[in-house]
Amino acid sequence: MDKNKISSVFKIPTCFLLGILLSLIFIKPLTAETFSLPGDYLVISIPKKTEYLTRLRQYPLDYLMEWNDQIYLVVSPAELQLLQELNIPYAPENLESRESTPDSFTIQTSLNGAYHSYAELETELFTLEKANLEICRLENLGQSVEGRNIYALKISDNPYLEENEPGIVFLGCHHAREWISVEVPLLLAKYLVENYNLDSSIQNLVNQSEIWIIPLVNPDGLEFSIYFYRYWRKNRRNLGHGLFGVDLNRNYSYQWGLDNIGSSPDPSSNVYRGTSPFSEPETRAIQTFMELHPNIKALISYHSYGQVILYPWGYTDEPSPQDDLLSFLASSMSQKMEAVDGSKYTFGQSGASLYLTNGDTTDWALGVYGIPAFTIELPP
Ligand code: 0X9
Ligand code: CA
Ligand code: ZN
């Protein structure tokens, strides 16, 4: 790959520039600083080769997607230089222009299509609860940095009682740009509620357990990625010096900040772990939730993009003491999903997959509460 090709990346489409200009004119609170920063980052792809991945594994990077034997990264100018120094061939990507809709800018800046914005999700959850009060209870777990609510929908019989029933929690959208990860837990909630009176096996499941759905852990980030910058990943903590955001999936306490490979101490990094474990109100809301519900026996956290089921540890490639159980459960899930529509989800230990992470949700769930926990990467 010719290094000179980097220059083509800087040829920004006219409509994009026009969009920035219009944004600057019409959106008052938006400073040039907050807008220009994400613009320095690029989406690039590299061939998925062990040789390259081994070199990249030494650094905390922002993996956008694993697809068709390519790895997609969101990189800063410094990280781009690192790739050059490591002799890793990369190609600039223009993912927007590859989408089938020619008008992706309109979608980015006005509507996020059929995906739910924060307000749309809120309405949906209110409606779902209201129409199904016998089995639903909507709770507010706390507020994000910018004051948005983090909602949890409980689905069970006698939802206002804490019964002696095992609980399970489904989380979505730790990462702002991963819109599909809001939809899957929301659809799961709808499916359970809509089939409760139609399907006795669903009724039994709901009656005998407490199912918690938290579809949007990072509401500020989601809104930012809809209205301002599609590839935003972190929350919207103001870090000063024109920098924003902590990676919420590096902010949990188990092995937090163990090394500078699985997360970054640098506030400008897209995998910045924050100043301390649970420094962010969004992760603290999840922690408080777990403390209040000791009956939770399993956790699933939806992410994207890949088609893979991952389980702890993420901080090391050493297997956890529960490896046999986790691998059995992951393989069962994979088989069940394939039986539905032929989708093939691969599975494995996260730390043994593409890269290491420390402070992620599932390591914390297993390390602190001893419960099986999975990251499900949904396809693009
Ligand atoms: O990096 C993450 O936080 C998750 N992937 S994402 O592309 N959605 O950002 C993966 C967490 C699983 N852990 C490891 N792969 N180590
Ligand atoms: Ca119950
Ligand atoms: Zn993610």
Coordinates of C-alpha atoms and ligand atoms in Angstrom, one line a residue:
M1 CA 0.0 0.0 0.0
D2 CA 1.4 3.3 -1.1
K3 CA 1.9 5.7 1.8
N4 CA 1.2 8.6 -0.5
K5 CA -2.4 7.5 -0.7
I6 CA -2.9 9.1 2.8
S7 CA -3.2 12.5 1.0
S8 CA -6.5 11.4 -0.7
V9 CA -8.0 11.0 2.8
F10 CA -7.9 14.8 3.2
K11 CA -10.0 15.4 0.2
I12 CA -13.2 16.1 2.1
P13 CA -16.4 16.1 0.2
T14 CA -17.8 19.6 -0.5
C15 CA -21.2 18.7 1.1
F16 CA -19.3 17.8 4.3
L17 CA -17.5 21.2 4.4
L18 CA -20.8 22.9 3.7
G19 CA -22.4 20.9 6.5
I20 CA -19.7 22.1 8.9
L21 CA -20.2 25.7 7.8
L22 CA -24.0 25.5 8.3
S23 CA -23.5 23.8 11.6
L24 CA -21.3 26.6 12.8
I25 CA -23.8 29.2 11.7
F26 CA -26.9 27.5 13.1
I27 CA -25.9 25.6 16.1
K28 CA -24.8 28.1 18.8
P29 CA -23.3 26.0 21.5
L30 CA -21.1 24.1 19.1
T31 CA -17.6 25.6 19.1
A32 CA -15.1 25.0 16.3
E33 CA -13.0 23.1 18.8
T34 CA -15.5 20.5 19.7
F35 CA -16.3 19.9 16.0
S36 CA -12.8 19.9 14.5
L37 CA -11.3 17.4 16.9
P38 CA -13.1 14.2 15.7
G39 CA -12.2 15.4 12.2
D40 CA -8.5 14.6 12.8
Y41 CA -9.4 10.9 13.2
L42 CA -9.5 8.6 10.2
V43 CA -11.1 5.3 9.5
I44 CA -8.6 2.9 7.9
S45 CA -8.6 -0.8 7.2
I46 CA -5.8 -3.4 7.3
P47 CA -5.8 -7.0 6.2
K48 CA -6.5 -9.4 9.1
K49 CA -3.1 -11.1 9.2
T50 CA -1.6 -12.6 12.4
E51 CA 1.6 -10.8 11.6
Y52 CA 0.0 -7.4 11.7
L53 CA -2.3 -8.2 14.6
T54 CA 0.6 -9.4 16.8
R55 CA 2.3 -6.0 16.3
L56 CA -0.9 -4.0 16.9
R57 CA -1.7 -6.0 20.1
Q58 CA 1.0 -4.0 21.9
Y59 CA -1.0 -0.8 21.6
P60 CA -4.4 0.5 22.9
L61 CA -6.3 1.1 19.7
D62 CA -9.9 1.9 18.7
Y63 CA -11.2 -1.2 16.7
L64 CA -14.2 -0.1 14.7
M65 CA -15.0 -3.4 13.1
E66 CA -13.9 -6.9 12.1
W67 CA -15.4 -7.9 8.8
N68 CA -14.5 -9.9 5.7
D69 CA -10.9 -10.6 6.8
Q70 CA -10.3 -6.8 7.3
I71 CA -9.8 -4.9 10.5
Y72 CA -11.1 -1.4 10.6
L73 CA -9.6 1.1 13.0
V74 CA -10.4 4.7 13.9
V75 CA -6.9 6.4 14.2
S76 CA -5.5 9.7 15.3
P77 CA -2.7 11.3 13.3
A78 CA -0.2 9.9 15.9
E79 CA -1.7 6.4 15.6
L80 CA -1.5 6.6 11.8
Q81 CA 2.2 7.4 12.2
L82 CA 2.6 4.4 14.5
L83 CA 1.1 2.2 11.8
Q84 CA 3.7 3.5 9.3
E85 CA 6.5 2.9 11.8
L86 CA 5.3 -0.6 12.4
N87 CA 5.2 -1.2 8.6
I88 CA 1.6 -2.2 8.6
P89 CA -0.1 -1.5 5.3
Y90 CA -3.4 0.3 5.6
A91 CA -6.0 1.8 3.3
P92 CA -8.1 4.8 4.1
E93 CA -11.8 4.1 4.2
N94 CA -14.8 6.2 3.3
L95 CA -17.5 4.1 4.9
E96 CA -20.2 6.7 4.4
S97 CA -19.8 6.8 0.7
R98 CA -20.1 3.0 0.6
E99 CA -23.5 3.0 2.1
S100 CA -26.4 2.4 -0.3
T101 CA -28.1 5.7 0.7
P102 CA -26.5 8.6 -1.2
D103 CA -27.7 11.0 1.4
S104 CA -25.9 9.8 4.4
F105 CA -25.1 13.3 5.6
T106 CA -28.7 14.1 6.0
I107 CA -29.1 10.9 8.0
Q108 CA -26.2 11.8 10.2
T109 CA -27.3 15.3 11.0
S110 CA -31.1 15.0 11.2
L111 CA -32.5 11.6 11.6
N112 CA -30.7 8.3 12.4
G113 CA -33.1 6.4 10.2
A114 CA -34.9 3.5 11.8
Y115 CA -32.5 3.5 14.7
H116 CA -33.6 5.0 18.0
S117 CA -32.3 8.4 19.3
Y118 CA -32.4 9.0 23.0
A119 CA -35.8 10.7 22.9
E120 CA -37.2 8.0 20.6
L121 CA -36.0 5.2 22.9
E122 CA -37.4 7.0 26.0
T123 CA -40.9 7.2 24.3
E124 CA -40.7 3.6 23.3
L125 CA -39.8 2.5 26.9
F126 CA -42.6 4.6 28.4
T127 CA -45.1 3.1 26.0
L128 CA -43.9 -0.4 26.5
E129 CA -44.2 -0.1 30.3
K130 CA -47.6 1.6 30.2
A131 CA -49.2 -1.1 28.0
N132 CA -47.8 -4.0 30.1
L133 CA -47.9 -2.9 33.7
E134 CA -48.3 -6.5 35.0
I135 CA -44.9 -7.5 33.8
C136 CA -42.9 -4.3 33.2
R137 CA -41.4 -1.7 35.4
L138 CA -39.2 1.1 34.1
E139 CA -36.5 2.4 36.3
N140 CA -34.1 5.3 36.0
L141 CA -30.7 4.2 37.2
G142 CA -29.1 7.6 37.2
Q143 CA -27.9 10.4 34.9
S144 CA -25.2 10.6 32.3
V145 CA -22.6 13.4 32.3
E146 CA -24.9 15.7 30.4
G147 CA -27.9 14.7 32.5
R148 CA -29.7 12.2 30.4
N149 CA -31.4 9.3 32.1
I150 CA -30.1 5.7 32.0
Y151 CA -33.2 3.5 31.8
A152 CA -33.6 -0.1 32.9
L153 CA -36.7 -2.0 32.0
K154 CA -37.5 -4.9 34.3
I155 CA -39.6 -7.7 32.8
S156 CA -41.0 -10.3 35.3
D157 CA -44.2 -11.3 37.0
N158 CA -44.9 -9.0 40.0
P159 CA -42.4 -6.5 38.6
Y160 CA -42.7 -4.3 41.7
L161 CA -41.6 -7.1 44.0
E162 CA -38.1 -8.5 44.4
E163 CA -38.9 -12.1 44.2
N164 CA -36.6 -15.0 44.9
E165 CA -35.9 -15.5 41.2
P166 CA -32.6 -15.5 39.2
G167 CA -31.9 -12.3 37.3
I168 CA -30.2 -11.6 34.0
V169 CA -29.2 -8.2 32.6
F170 CA -28.8 -7.2 28.9
L171 CA -26.8 -4.0 28.2
G172 CA -26.6 -1.9 25.1
C173 CA -24.6 0.9 23.7
H174 CA -21.6 1.5 25.9
H175 CA -20.1 2.8 22.7
A176 CA -21.8 5.8 21.1
R177 CA -21.5 4.8 17.4
E178 CA -22.8 1.2 17.9
W179 CA -26.4 2.0 17.2
I180 CA -27.5 -1.6 16.5
S181 CA -26.6 -2.4 20.1
V182 CA -29.6 -0.3 21.3
E183 CA -32.0 -2.1 19.0
V184 CA -31.2 -5.7 19.9
P185 CA -32.0 -5.4 23.6
L186 CA -35.0 -3.2 22.9
L187 CA -36.3 -5.8 20.4
L188 CA -35.7 -8.5 23.0
A189 CA -37.8 -6.6 25.5
K190 CA -40.6 -6.2 22.9
Y191 CA -40.5 -9.8 21.9
L192 CA -40.8 -11.0 25.5
V193 CA -43.7 -8.6 26.3
E194 CA -45.6 -9.3 23.0
N195 CA -45.3 -13.0 23.3
Y196 CA -46.0 -13.3 27.0
N197 CA -49.7 -14.1 26.5
L198 CA -49.2 -16.1 23.3
D199 CA -46.3 -18.5 24.1
S200 CA -46.3 -20.5 27.4
S201 CA -42.5 -21.0 27.3
I202 CA -42.0 -17.2 27.2
Q203 CA -44.5 -16.8 30.0
N204 CA -42.7 -19.3 32.1
L205 CA -39.3 -17.7 31.4
V206 CA -40.7 -14.3 32.4
N207 CA -42.5 -15.6 35.5
Q208 CA -39.5 -17.5 36.8
S209 CA -36.8 -14.9 36.3
E210 CA -36.2 -11.2 36.5
I211 CA -35.0 -9.9 33.1
W212 CA -33.5 -6.5 33.0
I213 CA -32.9 -4.5 29.8
I214 CA -30.6 -1.5 29.8
P215 CA -30.5 -0.6 26.1
L216 CA -28.6 2.7 26.3
V217 CA -25.7 3.0 28.8
N218 CA -24.1 5.9 26.9
P219 CA -27.0 8.3 25.9
D220 CA -24.7 11.4 25.5
G221 CA -22.4 9.6 23.2
L222 CA -25.2 8.2 21.1
E223 CA -26.7 11.7 20.6
F224 CA -23.3 13.1 19.6
S225 CA -22.8 10.3 17.1
I226 CA -26.2 10.9 15.6
Y227 CA -26.0 14.7 15.3
F228 CA -22.2 15.5 15.1
Y229 CA -19.8 12.8 14.4
R230 CA -20.8 9.3 13.3
Y231 CA -17.7 7.5 14.7
W232 CA -17.8 8.8 18.2
R233 CA -17.1 6.0 20.7
K234 CA -16.7 7.4 24.3
N235 CA -19.0 9.3 26.6
R236 CA -19.1 13.1 26.6
R237 CA -17.1 13.9 29.7
N238 CA -15.3 17.3 29.3
L239 CA -11.6 16.5 29.9
G240 CA -10.4 20.1 29.4
H241 CA -8.0 21.2 26.7
G242 CA -10.7 20.7 24.1
L243 CA -10.8 16.9 24.8
F244 CA -13.9 14.9 25.5
G245 CA -14.8 11.4 26.5
V246 CA -14.0 8.3 28.5
D247 CA -14.3 4.8 27.0
L248 CA -17.0 3.4 29.2
N249 CA -15.9 -0.1 28.4
R250 CA -12.5 0.6 30.0
N251 CA -13.9 2.3 33.1
Y252 CA -15.1 -0.8 35.2
S253 CA -13.1 -1.7 38.2
Y254 CA -11.8 -5.2 37.6
Q255 CA -8.1 -4.9 36.6
W256 CA -8.8 -1.3 35.7
G257 CA -5.7 0.3 34.2
L258 CA -3.6 -2.8 34.6
D259 CA -1.4 -1.8 31.7
N260 CA -1.4 0.7 28.9
I261 CA -2.2 -1.9 26.2
G262 CA -5.8 -2.9 27.2
S263 CA -6.7 0.8 27.8
S264 CA -5.0 4.2 27.6
P265 CA -4.1 6.7 30.2
D266 CA -4.2 9.4 27.5
P267 CA -7.3 11.6 27.5
S268 CA -7.0 12.0 23.7
S269 CA -7.2 8.3 23.1
N270 CA -10.5 6.7 22.0
V271 CA -9.8 4.0 24.6
Y272 CA -9.1 6.4 27.4
R273 CA -10.0 4.7 30.8
G274 CA -10.8 7.7 32.9
T275 CA -9.1 8.9 36.1
S276 CA -10.2 6.0 38.3
P277 CA -12.5 2.9 38.1
F278 CA -16.1 4.1 37.9
S279 CA -15.1 7.7 37.5
E280 CA -18.1 8.1 35.1
P281 CA -21.7 8.4 36.1
E282 CA -22.8 5.9 33.4
T283 CA -20.6 3.0 34.6
R284 CA -21.4 4.0 38.2
A285 CA -25.1 3.6 37.4
I286 CA -24.5 0.0 36.2
Q287 CA -22.4 -0.7 39.4
T288 CA -25.1 0.6 41.7
F289 CA -27.7 -1.5 39.7
M290 CA -25.6 -4.7 40.3
E291 CA -25.2 -3.9 44.0
L292 CA -28.9 -3.5 44.4
H293 CA -29.7 -6.7 42.6
P294 CA -27.6 -9.5 44.0
N295 CA -29.9 -12.1 42.2
I296 CA -28.4 -11.2 38.8
K297 CA -26.8 -14.4 37.6
A298 CA -25.7 -13.5 34.1
L299 CA -24.8 -10.5 32.0
I300 CA -24.8 -9.8 28.2
S301 CA -23.4 -6.6 26.8
Y302 CA -24.2 -5.9 23.2
H303 CA -21.6 -4.2 21.0
S304 CA -20.8 -4.0 17.3
Y305 CA -19.4 -4.6 14.7
G306 CA -18.4 -8.2 14.2
Q307 CA -20.3 -11.4 14.5
V308 CA -18.8 -12.9 17.5
I309 CA -19.5 -13.9 21.1
L310 CA -16.7 -13.1 23.6
Y311 CA -16.2 -14.0 27.2
P312 CA -13.7 -13.0 29.9
W313 CA -10.9 -12.6 30.5
G314 CA -10.3 -9.6 28.3
Y315 CA -7.3 -8.3 30.2
T316 CA -5.1 -11.4 29.6
D317 CA -5.0 -14.3 27.2
E318 CA -4.9 -16.7 30.2
P319 CA -8.2 -18.5 30.6
S320 CA -10.4 -17.7 33.5
P321 CA -11.2 -20.4 36.1
Q322 CA -14.7 -20.6 34.5
D323 CA -13.4 -21.1 31.0
D324 CA -15.1 -24.4 30.4
L325 CA -18.5 -23.1 31.5
L326 CA -18.2 -19.9 29.5
S327 CA -17.0 -21.6 26.4
F328 CA -19.9 -24.2 26.7
L329 CA -22.5 -21.3 27.1
A330 CA -21.0 -19.3 24.2
S331 CA -21.0 -22.4 21.9
S332 CA -24.7 -23.1 22.9
M333 CA -25.6 -19.5 22.1
S334 CA -23.8 -19.7 18.8
Q335 CA -25.7 -22.9 17.8
K336 CA -29.0 -21.5 18.8
M337 CA -28.5 -18.4 16.8
E338 CA -27.4 -20.3 13.7
A339 CA -30.6 -22.5 14.0
V340 CA -32.7 -19.3 13.7
D341 CA -31.5 -17.9 10.4
G342 CA -28.2 -19.4 9.6
S343 CA -26.1 -16.6 11.1
K344 CA -22.7 -17.9 12.2
Y345 CA -21.4 -16.3 15.4
T346 CA -17.9 -17.4 16.2
F347 CA -17.0 -17.4 19.9
G348 CA -13.9 -17.4 22.2
Q349 CA -12.2 -15.7 25.1
S350 CA -11.9 -11.9 24.4
G351 CA -8.3 -11.6 25.5
A352 CA -7.3 -14.4 23.1
S353 CA -9.1 -12.7 20.2
L354 CA -8.0 -9.6 18.4
Y355 CA -6.8 -7.5 21.2
L356 CA -6.6 -7.0 25.0
T357 CA -8.9 -4.8 27.1
N358 CA -8.8 -3.9 30.8
G359 CA -11.7 -2.4 32.7
D360 CA -14.4 -3.9 30.5
T361 CA -17.9 -4.8 31.7
T362 CA -17.6 -8.5 31.4
D363 CA -14.3 -8.9 33.2
W364 CA -15.9 -6.9 36.0
A365 CA -19.0 -9.1 36.1
L366 CA -17.0 -12.3 36.2
G367 CA -14.2 -10.9 38.4
V368 CA -16.3 -9.2 41.0
Y369 CA -19.6 -11.0 41.0
G370 CA -18.5 -14.4 39.6
I371 CA -21.2 -14.5 37.0
P372 CA -21.0 -15.6 33.4
A373 CA -20.8 -12.5 31.2
F374 CA -20.6 -12.1 27.4
T375 CA -19.8 -9.4 24.9
I376 CA -21.9 -10.0 21.8
E377 CA -20.5 -8.1 18.8
L378 CA -23.4 -7.6 16.3
P379 CA -22.8 -7.5 12.5
P380 CA -22.6 -4.3 10.5
Ligands
0X9_1 O1 -13.2 -2.9 22.6 C1 -14.3 -3.2 23.1 O2 -14.6 -2.6 24.1 C2 -15.2 -4.2 22.5 N1 -15.2 -4.1 21.1 S1 -15.8 -2.8 20.3 O3 -15.4 -3.0 18.9 N2 -17.4 -2.9 20.4 O4 -15.3 -1.7 20.9 C3 -14.7 -5.6 22.8 C4 -14.6 -6.0 24.2 C5 -14.2 -7.4 24.3 N3 -12.8 -7.6 24.8 C6 -11.7 -7.9 24.0 N4 -11.8 -8.1 22.7 N5 -10.6 -8.0 24.6
CA2 CA -41.1 -11.9 39.4
ZN3 ZN -18.3 -1.5 21.6

